[in-house]
Amino acid sequence: MEKRSLKSLTVGDKIKIIEEVKKGVKRKKDIASEFGIPASTLSTILKDKDKILKAVEEAPCLPRRKRFKASSFPEIEHAMTEWIKRVRDYNLPISGPLIQEKAAEFAKNLGLTFQASSGWLEKFKLRNGIVEKIISGESAAVSEVDCEHYRTNILPSLLKEYDSKDIFNADEFGLFFKCTPDRTLTFKGDTCHGGKKSKERVTVMVGANMTGTEKLKLLVIGKSKQPRCFKKKNVQSLPVTYAYNKKAWMLSTIYESWIFDLDKRFFNDKRKVLLFVDNCPAHPKTLLHELKAIRVVFLPPNMTSKLQPMDQGIIKNIKHHYRKSIMQRNLRKMDSGIEIDDINLLESIELLHKSWGAVTQSTIVNCFHKAGFKNEIEEVEPVEEETPIEWDRYQQLFPETNTVEFQHFVEVDSSVITTYYPTDNEILNDLKFQEMPNESSGEESVIEDDGELALPKTTLAQALDSLQVVRKYIQEQQEIGDEIFSALNVIENFTDRSNIKKQSKISDFFKK
């Protein structure tokens, strides 16, 4: 009897098998024969379907791999992926030896016996989809091969369950809202972590659906609860949703409030929505199962510049209209003999709302299409962002802007950081208090806290991140009453406001 040869399938092959079965056109027996596998192997693949699809969503490199193999050091794996995410978002180059050195440093601080060998480095890169362009620090640090894998093998299976009008993307961008053309060279390339320029920036969350027929209300994050320019204006009457914190960053608490409000709206409308967001720390995964109408999909790390529709020109188009409005405002003041003053936050919000309204449906559809999202609209006229006709006159009146191109003015804040990223110590502290899986037993090992750890003074950001860990732990338990989650929400609201109004006792917040 001839011995049957065993065929080793890639993860991409398994996805194709799942898709074929889902179509219902062919019999399972025929599909198994087509891929050269026994019926029992096909049954195993279908049994693990959810696990396979979820893993590929989070790691676009997986379709070319044949096995899911977890790291033997999950603590180091987590710390390194967080560290690399932070470093790459700062546009800093990373080398292989630097990754090995950092991993060894994390292992030492965690008290682990670990060797950051060349073999470990290669497996770490493979597990996390880290390509050579990212390692070398090239500007085009995105693998087109991996992007194409995502567009071809993953994205279609996600989209086909939803109507195009119910598929959304949302993303944040930073805006130097006071910047004028003559100050472009001063601001360009600034990441804006703090200092004087941080007082002149906001973070904006923008979102829309795939057909361009529904734009989400802008979320604008400033630094003050009640800026002077608001006077006694009710923030509820603003044309945008307004939030605040001392850095004007997106925080997990702000994101959570935003997405729950959105989910409530879609739920009341009896809609099922697919929302794509990037994989930044301010977008916690712990709350996903609490959403009733929205399914959130996290775009693969390091590929949002190619796969996120908002990054394909929608955000740039908003800024184009906003900067044009700033220029027109100043020209009007000059023509009227009025002194040109700085724009305030209230004016900026009104201009942002106007600019978002000026972004056309065709622009949104084009950007979704460019990112790989298919649409029923077959032909869409491209939208060109031409230099405004007022630009020449502006340069004549303000000679100091002659060395500035309008597009440089539009993109002056493209490097601005929009969210909080943990420091090395915060990554390690987070790991020390997390329940890490025990690889040998398949159960969770509990790390006890005797309350005697000498830790540095806790920052607001650390407190909010720790609360997310507590929330995750509670969500993993059984039969937890609503009062526990309500108490967590009260504490989160307290910490979020503590930098604005100091409270004498936390117990005050639990009093009716």
Short mmCIF file of C-alpha atoms in Angstrom, two decimals:
data_model
loop_
_atom_site.label_atom_id
_atom_site.label_comp_id
_atom_site.label_asym_id
_atom_site.label_seq_id
_atom_site.Cartn_x
_atom_site.Cartn_y
_atom_site.Cartn_z
CA MET A 1 0.00 0.00 0.00
CA GLU A 2 1.42 3.37 -1.02
CA LYS A 3 2.15 5.64 1.91
CA ARG A 4 0.16 8.87 1.80
CA SER A 5 2.31 11.99 1.64
CA LEU A 6 1.46 14.68 4.17
CA LYS A 7 0.79 18.17 2.89
CA SER A 8 1.65 21.17 5.04
CA LEU A 9 -0.76 24.04 4.43
CA THR A 10 0.07 27.67 4.88
CA VAL A 11 -2.28 29.87 6.88
CA GLY A 12 -3.24 31.50 3.57
CA ASP A 13 -4.32 28.08 2.24
CA LYS A 14 -6.47 27.55 5.32
CA ILE A 15 -8.17 30.91 4.75
CA LYS A 16 -8.96 29.91 1.16
CA ILE A 17 -10.42 26.60 2.39
CA ILE A 18 -12.63 28.44 4.90
CA GLU A 19 -13.82 30.78 2.14
CA GLU A 20 -14.62 27.88 -0.23
CA VAL A 21 -16.68 26.11 2.42
CA LYS A 22 -18.49 29.33 3.28
CA LYS A 23 -19.51 29.84 -0.36
CA GLY A 24 -21.39 26.53 -0.24
CA VAL A 25 -20.80 25.86 -3.93
CA LYS A 26 -18.57 22.79 -3.58
CA ARG A 27 -18.87 19.77 -1.35
CA LYS A 28 -16.42 19.55 1.56
CA LYS A 29 -15.12 16.30 0.13
CA ASP A 30 -14.26 17.99 -3.17
CA ILE A 31 -12.60 20.96 -1.42
CA ALA A 32 -10.43 18.58 0.63
CA SER A 33 -9.44 16.73 -2.54
CA GLU A 34 -8.64 20.00 -4.33
CA PHE A 35 -6.21 21.02 -1.58
CA GLY A 36 -4.80 17.50 -1.23
CA ILE A 37 -5.86 16.97 2.39
CA PRO A 38 -7.98 14.33 4.14
CA ALA A 39 -11.50 15.20 5.31
CA SER A 40 -10.35 15.10 8.94
CA THR A 41 -7.84 17.91 8.31
CA LEU A 42 -10.56 20.01 6.70
CA SER A 43 -12.78 19.44 9.74
CA THR A 44 -9.97 20.59 12.05
CA ILE A 45 -9.47 23.76 9.99
CA LEU A 46 -13.17 24.58 10.17
CA LYS A 47 -13.18 23.91 13.90
CA ASP A 48 -10.34 26.43 14.34
CA LYS A 49 -11.87 28.93 11.89
CA ASP A 50 -12.40 31.77 14.36
CA LYS A 51 -8.91 31.37 15.80
CA ILE A 52 -7.32 31.45 12.32
CA LEU A 53 -9.24 34.50 11.09
CA LYS A 54 -8.63 36.45 14.28
CA ALA A 55 -4.90 35.68 14.23
CA VAL A 56 -4.56 36.79 10.61
CA GLU A 57 -6.45 40.04 11.32
CA GLU A 58 -3.82 40.93 13.90
CA ALA A 59 -0.75 39.66 12.00
CA PRO A 60 -0.84 40.18 8.21
CA CYS A 61 2.37 38.19 7.77
CA LEU A 62 0.61 34.98 8.85
CA PRO A 63 -0.85 33.91 5.47
CA ARG A 64 2.65 32.88 4.35
CA ARG A 65 3.34 30.93 7.54
CA LYS A 66 2.41 27.32 8.25
CA ARG A 67 2.05 27.36 12.03
CA PHE A 68 0.85 29.54 14.86
CA LYS A 69 3.61 29.33 17.42
CA ALA A 70 3.48 31.53 20.49
CA SER A 71 6.58 32.99 22.06
CA SER A 72 8.12 31.14 25.02
CA PHE A 73 8.52 34.56 26.65
CA PRO A 74 5.13 36.33 26.30
CA GLU A 75 6.17 39.11 28.69
CA ILE A 76 9.14 40.07 26.51
CA GLU A 77 7.03 39.69 23.36
CA HIS A 78 4.43 42.13 24.70
CA ALA A 79 7.02 44.61 25.95
CA MET A 80 8.92 44.59 22.65
CA THR A 81 5.85 45.01 20.44
CA GLU A 82 4.76 48.01 22.56
CA TRP A 83 8.27 49.47 22.42
CA ILE A 84 8.59 49.02 18.64
CA LYS A 85 5.14 50.54 18.10
CA ARG A 86 6.21 53.62 20.06
CA VAL A 87 9.59 53.96 18.34
CA ARG A 88 8.17 53.60 14.84
CA ASP A 89 5.43 56.17 15.48
CA TYR A 90 8.23 58.59 16.35
CA ASN A 91 9.78 57.77 12.93
CA LEU A 92 12.99 56.52 14.52
CA PRO A 93 15.08 53.83 12.80
CA ILE A 94 15.38 50.39 14.40
CA SER A 95 18.17 47.88 13.86
CA GLY A 96 18.23 44.14 14.54
CA PRO A 97 20.97 44.49 17.20
CA LEU A 98 18.98 47.30 18.86
CA ILE A 99 15.93 45.01 19.12
CA GLN A 100 18.09 42.29 20.66
CA GLU A 101 19.66 44.73 23.11
CA LYS A 102 16.27 46.12 24.15
CA ALA A 103 14.80 42.63 24.59
CA ALA A 104 17.74 41.65 26.83
CA GLU A 105 17.21 44.83 28.86
CA PHE A 106 13.50 44.09 29.35
CA ALA A 107 14.32 40.49 30.32
CA LYS A 108 16.80 41.67 32.94
CA ASN A 109 14.30 44.11 34.43
CA LEU A 110 11.63 41.38 34.51
CA GLY A 111 14.03 38.93 36.17
CA LEU A 112 13.87 36.42 33.30
CA THR A 113 16.63 34.12 32.04
CA PHE A 114 16.57 34.93 28.35
CA GLN A 115 19.02 35.09 25.44
CA ALA A 116 18.26 37.52 22.62
CA SER A 117 19.91 35.37 19.97
CA SER A 118 19.82 35.84 16.21
CA GLY A 119 17.40 32.93 16.02
CA TRP A 120 15.04 34.60 18.49
CA LEU A 121 15.26 37.86 16.50
CA GLU A 122 14.26 36.19 13.24
CA LYS A 123 11.32 34.37 14.85
CA PHE A 124 10.22 37.56 16.63
CA LYS A 125 10.24 39.46 13.33
CA LEU A 126 8.28 36.68 11.63
CA ARG A 127 5.67 36.46 14.41
CA ASN A 128 5.06 40.20 14.37
CA GLY A 129 5.35 41.00 10.68
CA ILE A 130 8.44 43.16 11.08
CA VAL A 131 9.97 43.59 7.64
CA GLU A 132 13.49 44.65 6.70
CA LYS A 133 12.39 48.14 5.67
CA ILE A 134 11.16 48.75 9.21
CA ILE A 135 14.40 47.41 10.65
CA SER A 136 16.56 49.59 8.41
CA GLY A 137 14.46 52.68 9.03
CA GLU A 138 13.63 53.40 5.38
CA SER A 139 10.91 55.96 4.83
CA ALA A 140 8.73 53.50 2.89
CA ALA A 141 8.61 51.17 5.89
CA VAL A 142 5.64 49.22 4.62
CA SER A 143 5.71 45.80 2.96
CA GLU A 144 3.61 45.95 -0.19
CA VAL A 145 3.53 42.14 -0.18
CA ASP A 146 1.94 42.06 3.27
CA CYS A 147 -0.45 44.87 2.34
CA GLU A 148 -1.55 42.96 -0.73
CA HIS A 149 -2.03 39.82 1.37
CA TYR A 150 -4.31 41.80 3.66
CA ARG A 151 -6.27 43.35 0.80
CA THR A 152 -6.66 40.03 -1.05
CA ASN A 153 -7.01 37.41 1.68
CA ILE A 154 -8.37 39.19 4.75
CA LEU A 155 -10.24 42.37 3.87
CA PRO A 156 -12.82 40.80 1.48
CA SER A 157 -13.93 38.27 4.10
CA LEU A 158 -14.48 41.12 6.57
CA LEU A 159 -16.37 43.38 4.18
CA LYS A 160 -18.77 40.88 2.61
CA GLU A 161 -20.84 40.52 5.78
CA TYR A 162 -21.76 44.23 5.74
CA ASP A 163 -23.45 46.70 3.46
CA SER A 164 -21.03 49.34 2.12
CA LYS A 165 -22.92 52.12 3.91
CA ASP A 166 -22.25 50.34 7.22
CA ILE A 167 -18.47 50.08 6.78
CA PHE A 168 -16.57 52.92 8.50
CA ASN A 169 -13.02 54.06 9.16
CA ALA A 170 -11.98 56.56 11.84
CA ASP A 171 -8.59 58.03 12.63
CA GLU A 172 -6.96 60.84 14.61
CA PHE A 173 -4.78 63.67 13.33
CA GLY A 174 -2.94 66.52 15.00
CA LEU A 175 -3.56 70.13 14.00
CA PHE A 176 -1.57 73.28 14.75
CA PHE A 177 -4.77 75.28 14.61
CA LYS A 178 -3.09 78.71 14.94
CA CYS A 179 -0.38 78.11 12.35
CA THR A 180 -0.20 80.66 9.53
CA PRO A 181 1.86 80.39 6.32
CA ASP A 182 4.66 82.60 7.67
CA ARG A 183 5.16 80.20 10.61
CA THR A 184 5.24 77.00 8.52
CA LEU A 185 9.01 76.55 8.72
CA THR A 186 8.92 77.01 12.49
CA PHE A 187 6.33 74.27 13.00
CA LYS A 188 7.18 71.79 10.22
CA GLY A 189 8.29 68.36 11.46
CA ASP A 190 7.55 69.11 15.13
CA THR A 191 6.08 66.08 16.94
CA CYS A 192 4.77 68.42 19.66
CA HIS A 193 5.24 66.51 22.91
CA GLY A 194 5.07 69.68 25.00
CA GLY A 195 6.29 73.26 25.24
CA LYS A 196 4.79 76.41 23.77
CA LYS A 197 3.67 74.80 20.53
CA SER A 198 1.56 72.27 22.40
CA LYS A 199 -0.72 75.17 23.39
CA GLU A 200 -1.49 75.72 19.72
CA ARG A 201 -2.49 72.20 18.75
CA VAL A 202 -5.56 69.97 19.02
CA THR A 203 -6.20 66.33 18.19
CA VAL A 204 -9.11 65.57 15.86
CA MET A 205 -10.91 62.25 15.31
CA VAL A 206 -12.51 61.98 11.89
CA GLY A 207 -14.60 59.14 10.47
CA ALA A 208 -16.83 58.30 7.51
CA ASN A 209 -18.43 55.36 5.79
CA MET A 210 -17.27 53.62 2.64
CA THR A 211 -19.88 55.18 0.34
CA GLY A 212 -19.06 58.72 1.53
CA THR A 213 -22.72 59.26 2.39
CA GLU A 214 -22.24 59.47 6.16
CA LYS A 215 -19.64 61.57 7.92
CA LEU A 216 -19.22 61.12 11.66
CA LYS A 217 -19.30 64.19 13.86
CA LEU A 218 -15.75 65.42 14.45
CA LEU A 219 -14.23 64.81 17.87
CA VAL A 220 -11.89 67.67 18.84
CA ILE A 221 -9.58 67.26 21.84
CA GLY A 222 -8.19 70.43 23.38
CA LYS A 223 -6.21 71.25 26.51
CA SER A 224 -8.82 73.09 28.60
CA LYS A 225 -12.24 72.15 29.88
CA GLN A 226 -13.60 75.65 29.26
CA PRO A 227 -11.26 77.78 27.10
CA ARG A 228 -11.75 81.52 27.49
CA CYS A 229 -12.98 81.86 23.93
CA PHE A 230 -15.91 79.56 24.79
CA LYS A 231 -16.99 82.17 27.37
CA LYS A 232 -20.12 80.61 28.87
CA LYS A 233 -20.92 78.67 25.72
CA ASN A 234 -22.38 75.21 26.31
CA VAL A 235 -20.00 72.71 24.70
CA GLN A 236 -23.05 70.65 23.72
CA SER A 237 -23.96 73.42 21.28
CA LEU A 238 -20.64 73.16 19.41
CA PRO A 239 -20.76 71.65 15.90
CA VAL A 240 -18.24 69.02 17.07
CA THR A 241 -17.85 66.78 20.11
CA TYR A 242 -15.34 68.41 22.44
CA ALA A 243 -13.07 66.65 24.95
CA TYR A 244 -9.96 67.77 26.78
CA ASN A 245 -6.83 66.78 28.72
CA LYS A 246 -3.63 68.62 29.54
CA LYS A 247 -1.79 67.22 26.48
CA ALA A 248 -4.68 67.48 24.01
CA TRP A 249 -4.08 63.79 23.21
CA MET A 250 -6.45 60.96 22.49
CA LEU A 251 -6.76 58.88 25.68
CA SER A 252 -8.43 55.52 26.14
CA THR A 253 -11.14 57.12 28.29
CA ILE A 254 -11.99 59.64 25.57
CA TYR A 255 -11.99 56.94 22.90
CA GLU A 256 -14.20 54.71 25.06
CA SER A 257 -16.77 57.47 25.57
CA TRP A 258 -16.72 58.28 21.85
CA ILE A 259 -17.20 54.71 20.65
CA PHE A 260 -19.90 53.89 23.21
CA ASP A 261 -21.89 56.95 22.12
CA LEU A 262 -21.48 55.89 18.50
CA ASP A 263 -22.48 52.32 19.33
CA LYS A 264 -25.61 53.51 21.13
CA ARG A 265 -26.62 55.55 18.10
CA PHE A 266 -26.17 52.65 15.67
CA PHE A 267 -27.93 50.26 18.04
CA ASN A 268 -30.95 52.55 18.27
CA ASP A 269 -31.00 52.71 14.48
CA LYS A 270 -30.92 48.87 14.36
CA ARG A 271 -27.71 48.85 12.34
CA LYS A 272 -24.75 46.49 12.37
CA VAL A 273 -21.56 48.41 11.63
CA LEU A 274 -17.97 47.45 10.82
CA LEU A 275 -15.44 50.03 12.07
CA PHE A 276 -11.75 50.00 11.13
CA VAL A 277 -9.31 51.80 13.45
CA ASP A 278 -5.56 51.69 13.91
CA ASN A 279 -3.79 49.71 16.60
CA CYS A 280 -2.71 52.53 18.91
CA PRO A 281 -2.61 52.32 22.75
CA ALA A 282 -5.56 54.70 23.10
CA HIS A 283 -7.84 52.19 21.33
CA PRO A 284 -8.19 49.44 23.98
CA LYS A 285 -9.33 46.00 22.87
CA THR A 286 -10.77 45.16 26.28
CA LEU A 287 -14.10 46.87 25.62
CA LEU A 288 -14.89 45.25 22.27
CA HIS A 289 -17.34 42.65 23.57
CA GLU A 290 -19.37 45.39 25.29
CA LEU A 291 -20.35 46.96 21.96
CA LYS A 292 -23.81 46.02 20.70
CA ALA A 293 -23.87 47.37 17.14
CA ILE A 294 -20.23 47.93 16.17
CA ARG A 295 -17.63 45.36 15.30
CA VAL A 296 -14.17 46.93 15.58
CA VAL A 297 -11.34 45.70 13.37
CA PHE A 298 -7.81 46.84 14.15
CA LEU A 299 -5.71 47.51 11.08
CA PRO A 300 -2.36 45.68 11.11
CA PRO A 301 0.52 47.61 12.70
CA ASN A 302 2.95 49.49 10.44
CA MET A 303 0.56 49.36 7.47
CA THR A 304 -2.00 52.06 8.21
CA SER A 305 -0.28 54.47 5.82
CA LYS A 306 -1.38 52.13 3.01
CA LEU A 307 -4.49 50.43 4.38
CA GLN A 308 -6.34 53.16 6.30
CA PRO A 309 -8.74 55.15 4.08
CA MET A 310 -8.42 58.33 6.17
CA ASP A 311 -4.67 58.31 5.49
CA GLN A 312 -5.15 58.06 1.72
CA GLY A 313 -6.13 61.71 1.38
CA ILE A 314 -9.21 62.43 3.51
CA ILE A 315 -7.27 63.97 6.40
CA LYS A 316 -5.06 65.87 3.99
CA ASN A 317 -8.16 67.21 2.23
CA ILE A 318 -9.61 68.48 5.52
CA LYS A 319 -6.34 70.29 6.24
CA HIS A 320 -6.27 71.68 2.71
CA HIS A 321 -9.68 73.33 3.25
CA TYR A 322 -8.77 74.43 6.78
CA ARG A 323 -5.48 76.12 5.75
CA LYS A 324 -7.24 77.76 2.82
CA SER A 325 -9.84 79.16 5.23
CA ILE A 326 -7.09 80.51 7.52
CA MET A 327 -5.49 82.28 4.58
CA GLN A 328 -8.83 83.72 3.40
CA ARG A 329 -9.63 84.91 6.93
CA ASN A 330 -6.38 86.85 7.13
CA LEU A 331 -6.86 88.37 3.69
CA ARG A 332 -10.36 89.55 4.63
CA LYS A 333 -9.05 91.18 7.79
CA MET A 334 -6.31 92.93 5.84
CA ASP A 335 -8.75 94.17 3.19
CA SER A 336 -10.97 95.54 5.97
CA GLY A 337 -8.09 97.28 7.73
CA ILE A 338 -8.47 95.00 10.78
CA GLU A 339 -5.39 93.81 12.63
CA ILE A 340 -4.65 90.15 11.92
CA ASP A 341 -4.79 88.30 15.21
CA ASP A 342 -4.36 84.64 16.17
CA ILE A 343 -7.32 82.39 15.55
CA ASN A 344 -8.82 81.06 18.79
CA LEU A 345 -10.06 77.55 19.50
CA LEU A 346 -13.72 78.37 18.97
CA GLU A 347 -13.01 79.83 15.53
CA SER A 348 -10.82 76.85 14.76
CA ILE A 349 -13.61 74.42 15.65
CA GLU A 350 -16.01 76.28 13.37
CA LEU A 351 -13.46 76.18 10.52
CA LEU A 352 -12.82 72.48 11.11
CA HIS A 353 -16.53 71.77 10.87
CA LYS A 354 -16.72 73.79 7.67
CA SER A 355 -13.65 72.04 6.25
CA TRP A 356 -15.06 68.58 6.99
CA GLY A 357 -18.25 69.60 5.23
CA ALA A 358 -16.21 70.62 2.17
CA VAL A 359 -14.73 67.12 1.75
CA THR A 360 -16.76 65.57 -1.07
CA GLN A 361 -18.30 62.13 -1.31
CA SER A 362 -16.08 61.33 -4.29
CA THR A 363 -12.95 62.14 -2.27
CA ILE A 364 -14.03 59.73 0.50
CA VAL A 365 -14.95 56.97 -1.98
CA ASN A 366 -11.62 57.39 -3.80
CA CYS A 367 -9.67 57.08 -0.55
CA PHE A 368 -11.50 53.92 0.51
CA HIS A 369 -10.88 52.48 -2.95
CA LYS A 370 -7.19 53.38 -2.80
CA ALA A 371 -6.89 51.56 0.53
CA GLY A 372 -8.33 48.38 -1.04
CA PHE A 373 -12.01 48.74 -0.06
CA LYS A 374 -14.22 47.86 -3.02
CA ASN A 375 -17.34 49.88 -3.70
CA GLU A 376 -20.44 49.59 -5.86
CA ILE A 377 -19.56 52.94 -7.46
CA GLU A 378 -17.41 51.87 -10.39
CA GLU A 379 -16.17 55.18 -11.70
CA VAL A 380 -15.37 58.21 -9.58
CA GLU A 381 -13.81 61.39 -10.86
CA PRO A 382 -10.51 62.05 -9.07
CA VAL A 383 -10.39 65.16 -6.90
CA GLU A 384 -7.35 67.36 -7.40
CA GLU A 385 -6.11 69.56 -4.55
CA GLU A 386 -5.00 72.63 -6.42
CA THR A 387 -3.21 75.55 -4.87
CA PRO A 388 -5.85 78.20 -4.00
CA ILE A 389 -5.96 81.19 -6.32
CA GLU A 390 -5.48 83.47 -3.28
CA TRP A 391 -2.03 82.01 -2.57
CA ASP A 392 -0.15 84.27 -5.00
CA ARG A 393 -1.76 87.37 -3.54
CA TYR A 394 -1.04 86.19 -0.01
CA GLN A 395 2.66 85.77 -0.84
CA GLN A 396 2.78 89.23 -2.39
CA LEU A 397 1.29 90.79 0.75
CA PHE A 398 3.45 88.68 3.08
CA PRO A 399 6.91 88.40 1.45
CA GLU A 400 8.16 86.20 4.33
CA THR A 401 6.03 83.37 2.89
CA ASN A 402 7.72 83.40 -0.53
CA THR A 403 9.89 80.40 0.37
CA VAL A 404 6.85 78.37 1.49
CA GLU A 405 4.77 76.17 -0.81
CA PHE A 406 1.07 75.83 -0.04
CA GLN A 407 1.35 72.04 0.28
CA HIS A 408 4.06 72.49 2.93
CA PHE A 409 1.63 74.72 4.80
CA VAL A 410 -1.08 72.03 4.53
CA GLU A 411 1.21 69.27 5.82
CA VAL A 412 3.00 71.29 8.51
CA ASP A 413 1.62 69.13 11.35
CA SER A 414 1.86 65.68 9.73
CA SER A 415 4.36 64.50 12.39
CA VAL A 416 2.35 65.59 15.43
CA ILE A 417 1.83 62.89 18.06
CA THR A 418 -1.88 62.37 18.74
CA THR A 419 -1.90 59.78 21.50
CA TYR A 420 -0.12 58.72 24.65
CA TYR A 421 2.63 56.09 24.38
CA PRO A 422 3.96 54.30 27.48
CA THR A 423 7.55 54.71 28.61
CA ASP A 424 9.80 51.70 29.21
CA ASN A 425 9.05 51.82 32.95
CA GLU A 426 5.31 51.99 32.31
CA ILE A 427 5.48 49.01 29.96
CA LEU A 428 7.34 47.02 32.63
CA ASN A 429 5.05 48.16 35.45
CA ASP A 430 2.05 47.17 33.36
CA LEU A 431 3.53 43.71 32.80
CA LYS A 432 4.29 43.22 36.48
CA PHE A 433 0.61 43.68 37.34
CA GLN A 434 -0.85 41.75 34.42
CA GLU A 435 -1.85 38.10 34.68
CA MET A 436 0.42 36.40 32.16
CA PRO A 437 -0.59 32.99 30.67
CA ASN A 438 1.28 30.00 32.03
CA GLU A 439 2.58 28.23 28.93
CA SER A 440 3.16 24.90 30.66
CA SER A 441 -0.27 24.42 32.23
CA GLY A 442 -2.47 26.46 29.91
CA GLU A 443 -3.85 28.27 32.98
CA GLU A 444 -3.28 31.77 34.27
CA SER A 445 -0.74 32.33 37.01
CA VAL A 446 -1.69 34.92 39.59
CA ILE A 447 0.88 37.54 40.58
CA GLU A 448 0.20 38.61 44.14
CA ASP A 449 0.74 42.16 45.29
CA ASP A 450 1.76 42.64 48.91
CA GLY A 451 1.18 46.37 48.74
CA GLU A 452 4.77 47.18 49.68
CA LEU A 453 6.18 47.88 46.20
CA ALA A 454 8.00 51.20 46.08
CA LEU A 455 6.81 52.77 42.82
CA PRO A 456 7.41 56.26 41.46
CA LYS A 457 4.60 58.78 41.71
CA THR A 458 1.71 57.63 39.59
CA THR A 459 0.81 59.82 36.63
CA LEU A 460 -2.71 60.32 35.32
CA ALA A 461 -1.85 58.26 32.22
CA GLN A 462 -0.54 55.37 34.35
CA ALA A 463 -3.70 55.42 36.46
CA LEU A 464 -5.92 55.26 33.38
CA ASP A 465 -3.89 52.39 31.87
CA SER A 466 -4.00 50.47 35.16
CA LEU A 467 -7.78 50.89 35.32
CA GLN A 468 -8.00 49.28 31.88
CA VAL A 469 -6.08 46.27 33.24
CA VAL A 470 -8.51 46.05 36.19
CA ARG A 471 -11.46 46.34 33.80
CA LYS A 472 -10.03 43.52 31.66
CA TYR A 473 -9.58 41.30 34.73
CA ILE A 474 -13.18 41.88 35.88
CA GLN A 475 -14.51 41.20 32.39
CA GLU A 476 -12.80 37.81 32.43
CA GLN A 477 -14.64 36.78 35.62
CA GLN A 478 -18.13 35.30 35.79
CA GLU A 479 -21.39 36.74 37.15
CA ILE A 480 -20.15 40.28 37.72
CA GLY A 481 -22.87 42.77 38.56
CA ASP A 482 -23.41 46.08 36.78
CA GLU A 483 -22.54 47.96 39.95
CA ILE A 484 -18.89 46.90 39.60
CA PHE A 485 -18.62 48.38 36.11
CA SER A 486 -20.49 51.49 37.26
CA ALA A 487 -17.95 51.94 40.05
CA LEU A 488 -15.10 51.63 37.55
CA ASN A 489 -16.68 54.30 35.37
CA VAL A 490 -16.94 56.61 38.39
CA ILE A 491 -13.24 56.10 39.19
CA GLU A 492 -12.25 56.68 35.56
CA ASN A 493 -14.24 59.91 35.47
CA PHE A 494 -12.50 60.99 38.68
CA THR A 495 -8.99 60.36 37.35
CA ASP A 496 -9.79 62.06 34.07
CA ARG A 497 -10.87 65.22 35.90
CA SER A 498 -8.31 65.15 38.69
CA ASN A 499 -5.88 67.39 36.84
CA ILE A 500 -8.60 70.04 36.49
CA LYS A 501 -10.26 69.97 39.88
CA LYS A 502 -8.58 68.43 42.91
CA GLN A 503 -10.85 66.30 45.06
CA SER A 504 -10.32 65.87 48.78
CA LYS A 505 -11.53 62.27 49.01
CA ILE A 506 -12.31 59.68 46.35
CA SER A 507 -15.15 58.45 48.58
CA ASP A 508 -17.01 61.69 47.78
CA PHE A 509 -17.65 60.34 44.30
CA PHE A 510 -19.48 57.31 45.64
CA LYS A 511 -21.93 59.35 47.69
CA LYS A 512 -25.36 59.79 46.26
#
